[in-house]
Coordinates of C-alpha atoms and ligand atoms in Angstrom, one line a residue:
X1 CA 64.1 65.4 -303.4
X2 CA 62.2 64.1 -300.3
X3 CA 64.8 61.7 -298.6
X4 CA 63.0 58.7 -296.2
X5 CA 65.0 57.2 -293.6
X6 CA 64.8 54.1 -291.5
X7 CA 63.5 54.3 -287.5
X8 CA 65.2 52.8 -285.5
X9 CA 65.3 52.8 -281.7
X10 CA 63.4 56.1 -281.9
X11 CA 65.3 57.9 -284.6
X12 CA 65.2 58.8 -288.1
X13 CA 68.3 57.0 -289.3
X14 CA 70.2 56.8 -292.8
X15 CA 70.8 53.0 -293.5
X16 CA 74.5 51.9 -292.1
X17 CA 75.8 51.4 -296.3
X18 CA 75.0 55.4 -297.0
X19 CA 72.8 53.6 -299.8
X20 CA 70.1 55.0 -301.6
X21 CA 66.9 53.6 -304.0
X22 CA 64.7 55.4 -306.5
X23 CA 60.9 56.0 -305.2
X24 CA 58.8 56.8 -308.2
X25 CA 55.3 58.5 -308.2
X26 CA 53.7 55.7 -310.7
X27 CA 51.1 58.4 -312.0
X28 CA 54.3 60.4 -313.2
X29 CA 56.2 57.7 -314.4
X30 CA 59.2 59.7 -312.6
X31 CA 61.6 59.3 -309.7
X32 CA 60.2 61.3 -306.9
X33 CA 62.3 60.2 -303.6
X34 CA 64.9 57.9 -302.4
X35 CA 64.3 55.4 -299.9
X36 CA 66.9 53.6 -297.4
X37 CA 68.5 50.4 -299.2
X38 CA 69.0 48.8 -295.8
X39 CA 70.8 45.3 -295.5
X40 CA 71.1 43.0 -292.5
X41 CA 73.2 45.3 -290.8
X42 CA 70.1 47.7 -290.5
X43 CA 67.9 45.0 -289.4
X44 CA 70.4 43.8 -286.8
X45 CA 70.2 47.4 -285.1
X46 CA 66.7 47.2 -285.1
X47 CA 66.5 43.9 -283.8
X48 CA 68.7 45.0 -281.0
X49 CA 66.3 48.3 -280.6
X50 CA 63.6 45.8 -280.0
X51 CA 65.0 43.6 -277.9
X52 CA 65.8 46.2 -275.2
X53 CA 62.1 48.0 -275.4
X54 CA 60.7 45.1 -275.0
X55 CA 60.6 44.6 -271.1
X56 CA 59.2 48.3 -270.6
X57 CA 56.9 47.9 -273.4
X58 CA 55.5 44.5 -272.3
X59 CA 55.1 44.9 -269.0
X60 CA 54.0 48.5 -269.1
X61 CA 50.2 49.1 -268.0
X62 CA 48.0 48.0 -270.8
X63 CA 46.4 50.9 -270.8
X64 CA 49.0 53.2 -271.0
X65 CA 50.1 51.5 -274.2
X66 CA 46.7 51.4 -275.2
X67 CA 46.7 55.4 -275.0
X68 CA 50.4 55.2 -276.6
X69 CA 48.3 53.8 -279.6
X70 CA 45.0 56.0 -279.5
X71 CA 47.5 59.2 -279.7
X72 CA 48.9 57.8 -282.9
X73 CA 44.9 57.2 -284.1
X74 CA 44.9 60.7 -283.4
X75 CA 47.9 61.7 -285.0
X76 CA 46.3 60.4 -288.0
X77 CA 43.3 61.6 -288.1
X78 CA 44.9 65.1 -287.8
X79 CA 46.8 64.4 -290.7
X80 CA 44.1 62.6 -293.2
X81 CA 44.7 65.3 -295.8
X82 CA 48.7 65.1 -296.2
X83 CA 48.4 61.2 -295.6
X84 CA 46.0 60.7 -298.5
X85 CA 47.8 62.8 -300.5
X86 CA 51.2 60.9 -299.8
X87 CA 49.5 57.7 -300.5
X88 CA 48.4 59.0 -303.8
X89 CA 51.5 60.1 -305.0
X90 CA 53.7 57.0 -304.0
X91 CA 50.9 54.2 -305.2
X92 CA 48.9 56.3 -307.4
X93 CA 45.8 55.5 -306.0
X94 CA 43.3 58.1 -306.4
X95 CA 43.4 60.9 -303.7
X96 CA 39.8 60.7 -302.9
X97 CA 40.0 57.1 -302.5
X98 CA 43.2 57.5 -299.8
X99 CA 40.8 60.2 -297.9
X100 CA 37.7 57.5 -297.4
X101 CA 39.2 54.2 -297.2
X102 CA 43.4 53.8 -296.6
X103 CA 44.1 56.1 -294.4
X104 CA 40.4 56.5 -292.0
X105 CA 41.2 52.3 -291.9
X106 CA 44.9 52.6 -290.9
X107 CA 43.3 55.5 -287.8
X108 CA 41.2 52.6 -287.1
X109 CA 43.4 49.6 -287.1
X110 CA 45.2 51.7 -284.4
X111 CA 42.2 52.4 -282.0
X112 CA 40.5 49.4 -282.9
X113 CA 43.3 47.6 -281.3
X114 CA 44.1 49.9 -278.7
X115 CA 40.9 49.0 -277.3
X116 CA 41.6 45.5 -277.9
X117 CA 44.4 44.9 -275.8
X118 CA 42.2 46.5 -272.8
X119 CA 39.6 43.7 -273.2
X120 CA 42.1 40.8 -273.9
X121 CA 41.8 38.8 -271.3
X122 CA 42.9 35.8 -269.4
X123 CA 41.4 32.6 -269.6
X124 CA 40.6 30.7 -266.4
X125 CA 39.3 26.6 -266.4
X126 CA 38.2 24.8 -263.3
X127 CA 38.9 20.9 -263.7
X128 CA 35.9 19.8 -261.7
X129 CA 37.0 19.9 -258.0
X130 CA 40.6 18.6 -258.9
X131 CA 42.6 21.6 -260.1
X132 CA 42.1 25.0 -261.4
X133 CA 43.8 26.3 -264.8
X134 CA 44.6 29.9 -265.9
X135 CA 45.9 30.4 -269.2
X136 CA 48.1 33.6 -269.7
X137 CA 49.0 35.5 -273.2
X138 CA 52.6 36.4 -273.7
X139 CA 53.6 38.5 -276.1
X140 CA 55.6 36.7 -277.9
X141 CA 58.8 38.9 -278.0
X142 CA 59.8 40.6 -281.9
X143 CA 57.5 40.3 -284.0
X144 CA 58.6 40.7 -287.8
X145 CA 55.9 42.5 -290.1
X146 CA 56.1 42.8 -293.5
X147 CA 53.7 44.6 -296.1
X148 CA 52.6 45.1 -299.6
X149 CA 52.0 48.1 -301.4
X150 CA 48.8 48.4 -302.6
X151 CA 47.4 49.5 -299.5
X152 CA 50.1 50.4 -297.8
X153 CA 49.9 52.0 -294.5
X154 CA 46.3 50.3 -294.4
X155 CA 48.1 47.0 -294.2
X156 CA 51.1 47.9 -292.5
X157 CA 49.2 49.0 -289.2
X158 CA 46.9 46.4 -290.1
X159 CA 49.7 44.2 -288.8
X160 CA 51.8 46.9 -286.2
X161 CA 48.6 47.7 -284.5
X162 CA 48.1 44.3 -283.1
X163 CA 51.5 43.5 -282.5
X164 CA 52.2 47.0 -280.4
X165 CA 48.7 46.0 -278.3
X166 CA 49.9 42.7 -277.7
X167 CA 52.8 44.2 -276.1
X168 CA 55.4 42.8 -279.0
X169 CA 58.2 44.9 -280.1
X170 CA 58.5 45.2 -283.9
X171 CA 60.9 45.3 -286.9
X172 CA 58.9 46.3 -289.7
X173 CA 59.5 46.8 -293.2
X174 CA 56.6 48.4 -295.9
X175 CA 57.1 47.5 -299.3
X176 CA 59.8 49.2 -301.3
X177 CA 57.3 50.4 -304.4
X178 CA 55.0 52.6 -301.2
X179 CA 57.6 53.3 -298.6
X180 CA 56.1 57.1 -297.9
X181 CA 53.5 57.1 -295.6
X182 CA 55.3 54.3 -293.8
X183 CA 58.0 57.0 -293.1
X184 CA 55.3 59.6 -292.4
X185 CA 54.2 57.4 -289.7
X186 CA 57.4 56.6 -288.0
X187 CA 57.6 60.9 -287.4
X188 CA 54.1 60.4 -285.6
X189 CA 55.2 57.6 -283.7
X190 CA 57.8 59.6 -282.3
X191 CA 55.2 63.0 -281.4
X192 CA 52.9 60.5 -280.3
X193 CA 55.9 59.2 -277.2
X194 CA 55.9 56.0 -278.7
X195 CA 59.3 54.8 -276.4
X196 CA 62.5 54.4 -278.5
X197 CA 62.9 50.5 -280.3
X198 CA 59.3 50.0 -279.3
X199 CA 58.4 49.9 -283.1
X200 CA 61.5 50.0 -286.0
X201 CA 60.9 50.7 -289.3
X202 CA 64.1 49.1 -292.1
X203 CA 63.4 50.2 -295.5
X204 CA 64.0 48.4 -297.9
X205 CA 64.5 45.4 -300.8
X206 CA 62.7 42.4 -299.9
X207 CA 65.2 39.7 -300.9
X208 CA 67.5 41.9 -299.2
X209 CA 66.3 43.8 -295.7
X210 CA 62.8 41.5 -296.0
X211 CA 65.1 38.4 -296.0
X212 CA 67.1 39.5 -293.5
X213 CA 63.8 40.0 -290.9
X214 CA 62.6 36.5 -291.7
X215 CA 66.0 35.0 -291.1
X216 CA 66.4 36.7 -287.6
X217 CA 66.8 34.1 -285.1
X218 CA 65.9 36.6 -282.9
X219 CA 62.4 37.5 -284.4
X220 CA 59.6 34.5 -283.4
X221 CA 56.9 35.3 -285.4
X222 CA 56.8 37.0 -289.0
X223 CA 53.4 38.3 -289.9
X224 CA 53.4 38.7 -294.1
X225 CA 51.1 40.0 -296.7
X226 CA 51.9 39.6 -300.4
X227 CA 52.2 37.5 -303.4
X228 CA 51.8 33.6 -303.0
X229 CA 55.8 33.2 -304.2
X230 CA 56.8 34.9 -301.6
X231 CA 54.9 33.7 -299.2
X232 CA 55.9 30.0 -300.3
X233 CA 60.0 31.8 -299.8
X234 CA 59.3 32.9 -296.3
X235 CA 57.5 29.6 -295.3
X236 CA 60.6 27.9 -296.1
X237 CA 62.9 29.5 -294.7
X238 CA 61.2 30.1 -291.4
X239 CA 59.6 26.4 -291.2
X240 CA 63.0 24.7 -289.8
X241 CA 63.2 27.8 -287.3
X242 CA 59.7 27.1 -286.1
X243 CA 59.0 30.4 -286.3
X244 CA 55.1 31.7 -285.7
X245 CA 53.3 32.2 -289.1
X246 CA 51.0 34.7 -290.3
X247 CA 50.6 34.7 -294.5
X248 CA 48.2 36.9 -296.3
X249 CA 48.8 36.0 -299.2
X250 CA 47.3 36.5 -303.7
X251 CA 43.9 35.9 -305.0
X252 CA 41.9 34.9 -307.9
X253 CA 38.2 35.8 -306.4
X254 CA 34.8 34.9 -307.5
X255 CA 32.1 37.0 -307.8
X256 CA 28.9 34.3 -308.5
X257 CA 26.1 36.3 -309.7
X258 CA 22.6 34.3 -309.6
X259 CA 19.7 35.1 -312.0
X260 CA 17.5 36.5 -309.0
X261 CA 19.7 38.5 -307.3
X262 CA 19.1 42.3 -306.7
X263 CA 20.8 43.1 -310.3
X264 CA 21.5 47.1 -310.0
X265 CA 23.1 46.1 -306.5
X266 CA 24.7 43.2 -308.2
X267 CA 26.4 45.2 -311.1
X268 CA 27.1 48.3 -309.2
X269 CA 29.0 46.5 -306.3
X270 CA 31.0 44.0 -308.9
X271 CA 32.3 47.5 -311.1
X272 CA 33.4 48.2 -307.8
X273 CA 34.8 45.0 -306.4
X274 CA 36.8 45.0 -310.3
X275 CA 38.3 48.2 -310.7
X276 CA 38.2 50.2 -306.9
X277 CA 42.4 51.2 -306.8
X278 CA 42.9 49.8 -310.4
X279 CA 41.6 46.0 -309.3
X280 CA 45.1 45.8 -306.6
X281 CA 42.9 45.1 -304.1
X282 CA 43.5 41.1 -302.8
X283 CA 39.8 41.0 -302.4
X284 CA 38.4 42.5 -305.7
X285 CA 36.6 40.0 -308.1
X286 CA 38.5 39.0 -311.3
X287 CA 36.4 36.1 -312.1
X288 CA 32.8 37.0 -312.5
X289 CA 30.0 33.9 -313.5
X290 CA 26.7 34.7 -314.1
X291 CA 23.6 32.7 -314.3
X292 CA 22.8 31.6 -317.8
X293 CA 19.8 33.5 -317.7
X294 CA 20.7 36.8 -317.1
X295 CA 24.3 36.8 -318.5
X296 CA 24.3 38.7 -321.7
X297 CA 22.4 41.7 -319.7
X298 CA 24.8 41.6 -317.0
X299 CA 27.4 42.0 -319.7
X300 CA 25.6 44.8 -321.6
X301 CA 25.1 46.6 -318.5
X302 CA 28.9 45.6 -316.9
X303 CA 30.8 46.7 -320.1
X304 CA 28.7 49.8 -320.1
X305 CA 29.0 51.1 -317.0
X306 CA 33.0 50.3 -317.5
X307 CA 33.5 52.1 -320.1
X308 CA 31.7 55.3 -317.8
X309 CA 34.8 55.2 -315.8
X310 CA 37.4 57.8 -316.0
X311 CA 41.2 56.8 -315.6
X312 CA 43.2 59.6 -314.8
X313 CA 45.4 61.7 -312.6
X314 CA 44.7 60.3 -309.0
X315 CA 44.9 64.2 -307.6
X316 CA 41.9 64.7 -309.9
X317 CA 38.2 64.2 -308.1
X318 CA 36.7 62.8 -311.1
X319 CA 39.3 60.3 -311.5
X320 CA 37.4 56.7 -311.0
X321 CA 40.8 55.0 -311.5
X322 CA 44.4 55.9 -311.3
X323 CA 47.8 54.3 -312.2
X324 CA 49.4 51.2 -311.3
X325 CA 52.3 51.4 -309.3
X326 CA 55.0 50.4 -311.6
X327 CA 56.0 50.1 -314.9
X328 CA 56.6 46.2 -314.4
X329 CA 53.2 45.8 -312.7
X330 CA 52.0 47.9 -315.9
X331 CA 53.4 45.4 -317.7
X332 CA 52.8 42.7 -316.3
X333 CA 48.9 43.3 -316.5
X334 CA 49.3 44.0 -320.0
X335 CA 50.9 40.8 -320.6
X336 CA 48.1 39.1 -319.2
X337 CA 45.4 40.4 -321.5
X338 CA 47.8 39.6 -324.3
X339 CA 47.7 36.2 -322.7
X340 CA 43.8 35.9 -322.4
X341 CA 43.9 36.9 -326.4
X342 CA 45.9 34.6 -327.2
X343 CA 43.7 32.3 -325.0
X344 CA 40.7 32.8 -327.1
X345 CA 39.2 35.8 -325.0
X346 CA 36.9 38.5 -326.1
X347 CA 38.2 41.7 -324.8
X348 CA 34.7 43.4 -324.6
X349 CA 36.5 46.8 -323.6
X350 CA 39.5 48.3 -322.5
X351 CA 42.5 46.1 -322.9
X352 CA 45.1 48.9 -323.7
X353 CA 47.7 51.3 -321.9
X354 CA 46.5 54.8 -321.3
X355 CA 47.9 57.9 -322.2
X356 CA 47.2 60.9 -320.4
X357 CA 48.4 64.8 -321.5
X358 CA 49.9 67.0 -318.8
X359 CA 51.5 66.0 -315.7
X360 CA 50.7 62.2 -316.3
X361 CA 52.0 61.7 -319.7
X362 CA 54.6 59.4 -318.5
X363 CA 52.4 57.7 -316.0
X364 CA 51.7 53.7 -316.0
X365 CA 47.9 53.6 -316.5
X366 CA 45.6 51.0 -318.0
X367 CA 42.0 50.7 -318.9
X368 CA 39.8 49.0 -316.9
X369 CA 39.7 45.6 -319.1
X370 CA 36.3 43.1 -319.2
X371 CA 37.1 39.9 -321.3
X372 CA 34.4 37.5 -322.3
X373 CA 34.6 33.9 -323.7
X374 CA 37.6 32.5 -321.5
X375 CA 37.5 28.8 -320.2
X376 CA 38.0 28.6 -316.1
X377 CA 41.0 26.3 -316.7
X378 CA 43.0 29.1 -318.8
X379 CA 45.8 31.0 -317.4
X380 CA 44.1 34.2 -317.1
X381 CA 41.6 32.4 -314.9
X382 CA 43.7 30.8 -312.9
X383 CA 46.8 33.0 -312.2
X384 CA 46.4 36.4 -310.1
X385 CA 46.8 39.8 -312.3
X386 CA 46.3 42.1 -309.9
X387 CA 45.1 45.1 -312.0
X388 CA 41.7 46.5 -313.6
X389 CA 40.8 43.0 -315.5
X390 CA 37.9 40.9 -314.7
X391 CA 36.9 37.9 -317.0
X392 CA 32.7 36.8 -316.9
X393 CA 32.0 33.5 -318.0
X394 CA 28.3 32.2 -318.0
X395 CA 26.6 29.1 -315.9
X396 CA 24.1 27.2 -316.0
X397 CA 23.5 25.5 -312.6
X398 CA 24.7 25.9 -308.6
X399 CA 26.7 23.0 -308.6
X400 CA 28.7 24.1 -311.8
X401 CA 29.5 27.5 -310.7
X402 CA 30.6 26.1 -307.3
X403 CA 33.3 24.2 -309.5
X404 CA 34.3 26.9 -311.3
X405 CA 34.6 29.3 -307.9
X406 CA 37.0 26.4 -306.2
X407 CA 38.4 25.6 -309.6
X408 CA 42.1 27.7 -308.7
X409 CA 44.4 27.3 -306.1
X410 CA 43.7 30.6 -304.6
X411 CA 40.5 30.7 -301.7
X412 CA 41.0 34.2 -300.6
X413 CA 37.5 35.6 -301.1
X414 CA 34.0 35.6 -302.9
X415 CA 31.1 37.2 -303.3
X416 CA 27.5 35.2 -303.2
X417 CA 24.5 37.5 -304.8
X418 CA 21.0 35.8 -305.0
X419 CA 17.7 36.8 -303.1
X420 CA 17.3 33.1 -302.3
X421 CA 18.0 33.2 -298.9
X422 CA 19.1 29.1 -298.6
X423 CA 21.0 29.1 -301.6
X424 CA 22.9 32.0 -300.2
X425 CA 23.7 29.4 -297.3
X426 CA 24.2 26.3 -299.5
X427 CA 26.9 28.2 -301.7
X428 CA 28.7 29.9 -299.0
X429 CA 28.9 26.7 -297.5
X430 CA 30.1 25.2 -300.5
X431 CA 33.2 27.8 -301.5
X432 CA 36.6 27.2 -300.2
X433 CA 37.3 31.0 -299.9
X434 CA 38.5 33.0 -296.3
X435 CA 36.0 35.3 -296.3
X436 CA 32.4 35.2 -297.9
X437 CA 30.5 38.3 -298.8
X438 CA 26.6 38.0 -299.6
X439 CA 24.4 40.5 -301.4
X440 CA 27.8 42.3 -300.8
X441 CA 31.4 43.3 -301.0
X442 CA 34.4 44.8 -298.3
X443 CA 32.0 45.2 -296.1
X444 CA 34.1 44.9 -292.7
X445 CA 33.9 44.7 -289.1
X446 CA 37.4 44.4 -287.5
X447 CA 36.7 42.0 -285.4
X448 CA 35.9 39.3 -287.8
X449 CA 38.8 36.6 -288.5
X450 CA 40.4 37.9 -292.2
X451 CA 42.7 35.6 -294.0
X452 CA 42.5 32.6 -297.1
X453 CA 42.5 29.2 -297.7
X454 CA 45.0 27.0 -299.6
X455 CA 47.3 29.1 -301.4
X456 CA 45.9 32.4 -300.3
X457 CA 47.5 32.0 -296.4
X458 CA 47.9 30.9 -293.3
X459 CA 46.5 32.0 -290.3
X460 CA 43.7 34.3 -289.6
X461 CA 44.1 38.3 -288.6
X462 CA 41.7 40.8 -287.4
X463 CA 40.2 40.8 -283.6
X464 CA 41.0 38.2 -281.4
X465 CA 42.9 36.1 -284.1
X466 CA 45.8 38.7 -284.3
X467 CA 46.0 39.2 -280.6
X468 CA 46.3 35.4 -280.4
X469 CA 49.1 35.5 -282.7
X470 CA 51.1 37.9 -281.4
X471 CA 51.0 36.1 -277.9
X472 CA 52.1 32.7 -276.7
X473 CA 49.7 31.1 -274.6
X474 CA 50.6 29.1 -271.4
X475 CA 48.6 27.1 -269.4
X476 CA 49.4 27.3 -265.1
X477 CA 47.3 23.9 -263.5
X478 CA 46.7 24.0 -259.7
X479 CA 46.0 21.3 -257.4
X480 CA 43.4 22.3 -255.6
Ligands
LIG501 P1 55.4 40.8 -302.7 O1 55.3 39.5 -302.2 O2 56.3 41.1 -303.9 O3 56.0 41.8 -301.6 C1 55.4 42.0 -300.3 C2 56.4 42.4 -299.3 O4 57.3 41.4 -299.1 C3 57.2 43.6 -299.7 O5 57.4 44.4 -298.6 C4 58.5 43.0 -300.2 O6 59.6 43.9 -300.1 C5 58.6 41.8 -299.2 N1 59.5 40.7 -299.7 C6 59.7 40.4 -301.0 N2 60.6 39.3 -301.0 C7 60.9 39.0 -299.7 C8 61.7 38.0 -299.1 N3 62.4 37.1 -299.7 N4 61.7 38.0 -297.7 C9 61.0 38.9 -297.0 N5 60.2 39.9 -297.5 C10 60.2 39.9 -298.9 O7 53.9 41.3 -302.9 P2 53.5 42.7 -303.5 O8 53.7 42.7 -305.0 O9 54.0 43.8 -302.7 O10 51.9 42.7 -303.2 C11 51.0 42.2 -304.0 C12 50.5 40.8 -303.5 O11 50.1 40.9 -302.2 C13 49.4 40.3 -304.3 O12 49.6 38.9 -304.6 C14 48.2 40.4 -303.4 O13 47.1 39.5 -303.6 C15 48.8 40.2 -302.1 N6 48.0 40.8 -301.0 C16 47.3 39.9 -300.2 C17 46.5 40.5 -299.2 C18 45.8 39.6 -298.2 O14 45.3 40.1 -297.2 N7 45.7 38.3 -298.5 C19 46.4 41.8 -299.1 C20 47.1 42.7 -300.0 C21 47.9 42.1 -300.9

């Protein structure tokens, strides 16, 4: 059984209590690897790691680190194959979806900001003819990142990328549920020369090695993606310690689907933005409206085209969607169509665990699920599922459906879809969501600012934003 060990200050460590936790592979319902319990103690040995990197690291050339980071891009890209795989067997996402999207994006969240912390530059202001003002970007010293698990090593360099450019040391942890290609990536780290404690990976329970990160006096700024509870945890403890704060945090996305939008685009990109890796993206659509108008179509043709999809081994290429990636998750989901029964819902298709023969048998899969005939103040359409479920409800006018999109207390995303150039504006305009996707969905350009509103974050990453972050600016005024 594959064993994954903590890095820390450059080596692949056990964790200091000898302990031990099941990793399953969620398509096989079976345990699979063991992953590092680590505690405080394992954190602590990091932190110290970090601390002593961090004056070679921050003041080495930036572009020397930056080709630190384009090796490990490389390193990547070398191994897309065994990456994909490893992500398909730890999350349960479909192979050939690992192969296009998780693991190209995590080879690009390297280089992207490799090439970032080349052009980050200083700020200079000239107060008239008085004084003169130049504004230099510290890193800011540890940074503490912290990741979910449905796109794992996606997310995680999502966050380590930055912070490594920025010329922060780290103490990372990935989540506990996907902790493989985390580990994978700590061994090309170290082929790659990254220097010993520059980056430190603690495997681990989040109450229990996460907690101990955010505590860290030591650590100044936590970057965080997850669910909003925790998020709401992390802020409190690290509020007094005015730590820096970076939360990516849950969902509850609309898609709002106008009469005289492009329809085929508009169906085939919202089967997409509801059931690519089983709906656990934080940007998919779970809460589709459609104009009055067009509705029932949209639901003949949406429930048809669901029902096409094949759910499946995620080694198989057919496979349109895998498993989830645990049994509580699988049940959790369930629960929630339950709920959206009990709430009066239609379940128009799906709406039931699957059972697969072979190698799967024991595997935690669920139909992709559409449900009709909810209100928008119901549970199901107000509380984040996280899995292949999507609710449609029908409207009648722009203003309404603008109610119903800002109707939760989530304003991660939405998608607009309408030919009508102005309305496209005037809507946009009118959703309190992060990120706004027209006559479109995921569509992504690194540099752009990514992050929610209200209860779906804090801060912005991506580009300039997560350099920002990472650094502490201070301003030097000179007489002149
Ligand atoms: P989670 O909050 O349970 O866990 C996320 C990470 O936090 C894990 O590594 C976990 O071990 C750690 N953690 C848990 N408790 C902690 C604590 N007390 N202190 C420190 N760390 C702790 O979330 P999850 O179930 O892994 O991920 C799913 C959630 O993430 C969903 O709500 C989803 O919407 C959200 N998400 C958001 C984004 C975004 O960009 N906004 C992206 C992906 C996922």
């Amino acid at each position: 059984m594959e064993k994954i060990y903590n890095y820390i200050n450059g080596e692949l460590v056990e964790p200091i209590s000898g302990k031990f936790l099941s990793n399953y592979s969620p398509a096989e319902g079976k345990i699979y690897s063991v992953i590092p319990d680590s505690d405080q103690h394992d954190v602590e040995k990091a932190v110290v790691a970090a601390k002593a990197a961090f004056i070679q690291w921050s003041t080495m050339a930036v572009e020397k680190r930056s080709a630190i980071l384009t090796r490990i891009a490389d390193l990547i890209d070398r191994d897309l194959d065994k990456l994909a795989l490893a992500e398909s067997i730890d999350n349960g996402k479909p192979v050939k979806l690992a192969k296009v999207v998780d693991i190209p994006r995590a080879s690009a969240n390297m280089r992207f900001f490799a090439s970032g912390a080349i052009h980050f530059a200083s700020e200079a202001h000239v107060t008239g003819t008085d004084a003169i003002n130049y504004t230099v970007r510290n890193p800011i010293g540890i940074a503490g990142c912290i990741s979910p698990w449905n796109l794992p090593l996606y997310l995680f360099t999502w966050k380590i990328a930055p912070a490594l450019a920025s010329g922060c040391t780290v103490v990372a942890k990935p989540s506990e549920l996907t902790p493989m290609t985390a580990f994978l990536f700590s061994r090309l780290c170290i082929e790659a020369g990254l220097p010993k404690g520059v980056l430190n990976i603690v495997h681990g329970l989040g109450p229990k090695a996460g907690q101990a990160i955010i505590e860290h006096p030591e650590i100044p700024a936590i970057s965080f993606t997850g669910g909003t509870v925790t998020g709401k945890k992390i802020a409190a403890t690290t509020a007094p310690m005015f730590k820096k704060l970076s939360l990516e945090l849950g969902g509850k996305n609309p898609n709002i689907i106008f009469a005289d939008c492009d329809f085929e685009q508009a169906v085939t990109t919202s089967i997409q933005s509801s059931f690519s890796n089983q709906g656990e993206i934080c940007l998919c659509g779970s809460r589709i409206f459609v104009e009055q108008s067009i509705y029932k179509k949209f639901v003949d043709e949406f429930v048809k085209r669901t029902k096409a999809l094949i759910t499946g081994d995620p080694l198989s290429d057919v496979t349109n969607t895998g498993a989830l990636v645990s049994e509580a998750h699988m049940n959790k989901v369930l629960a929630y169509i339950d709920l959206a029964r009990q709430e009066g819902g239609t379940i128009e298709t799906g709406g039931n665990r699957v059972t697969i023969s072979g190698r799967c048998a024991q595997g935690y899969f669920v139909e992709p699920t559409v449900i009709t005939g909810l209100n928008c103040a119901c549970r199901t359409n107000q509380e984040e599922i996280f899995g292949p479920v999507v609710s449609i409800t029908p409207f009648a006018k722009e203003e309404e459906v603008i109610g119903y999109a800002n109707s939760t207390p989530y304003g991660l995303s939405a998608t607009i879809w309408t030919e009508n150039l102005k309305r496209a504006h005037r809507v946009a305009a009118e959703v309190k969501s992060g990120i706004v996707w027209v006559n479109c969905w995921l569509v992504r350009d690194l540099r752009t600012p990514f992050g929610g509103m209200k209860q779906s974050g804090v801060g912005r990453e991506g580009g300039w934003e997560a350099l920002r972050f990472f650094t502490e600016a201070k301003n030097v005024c000179i007489k002149l």
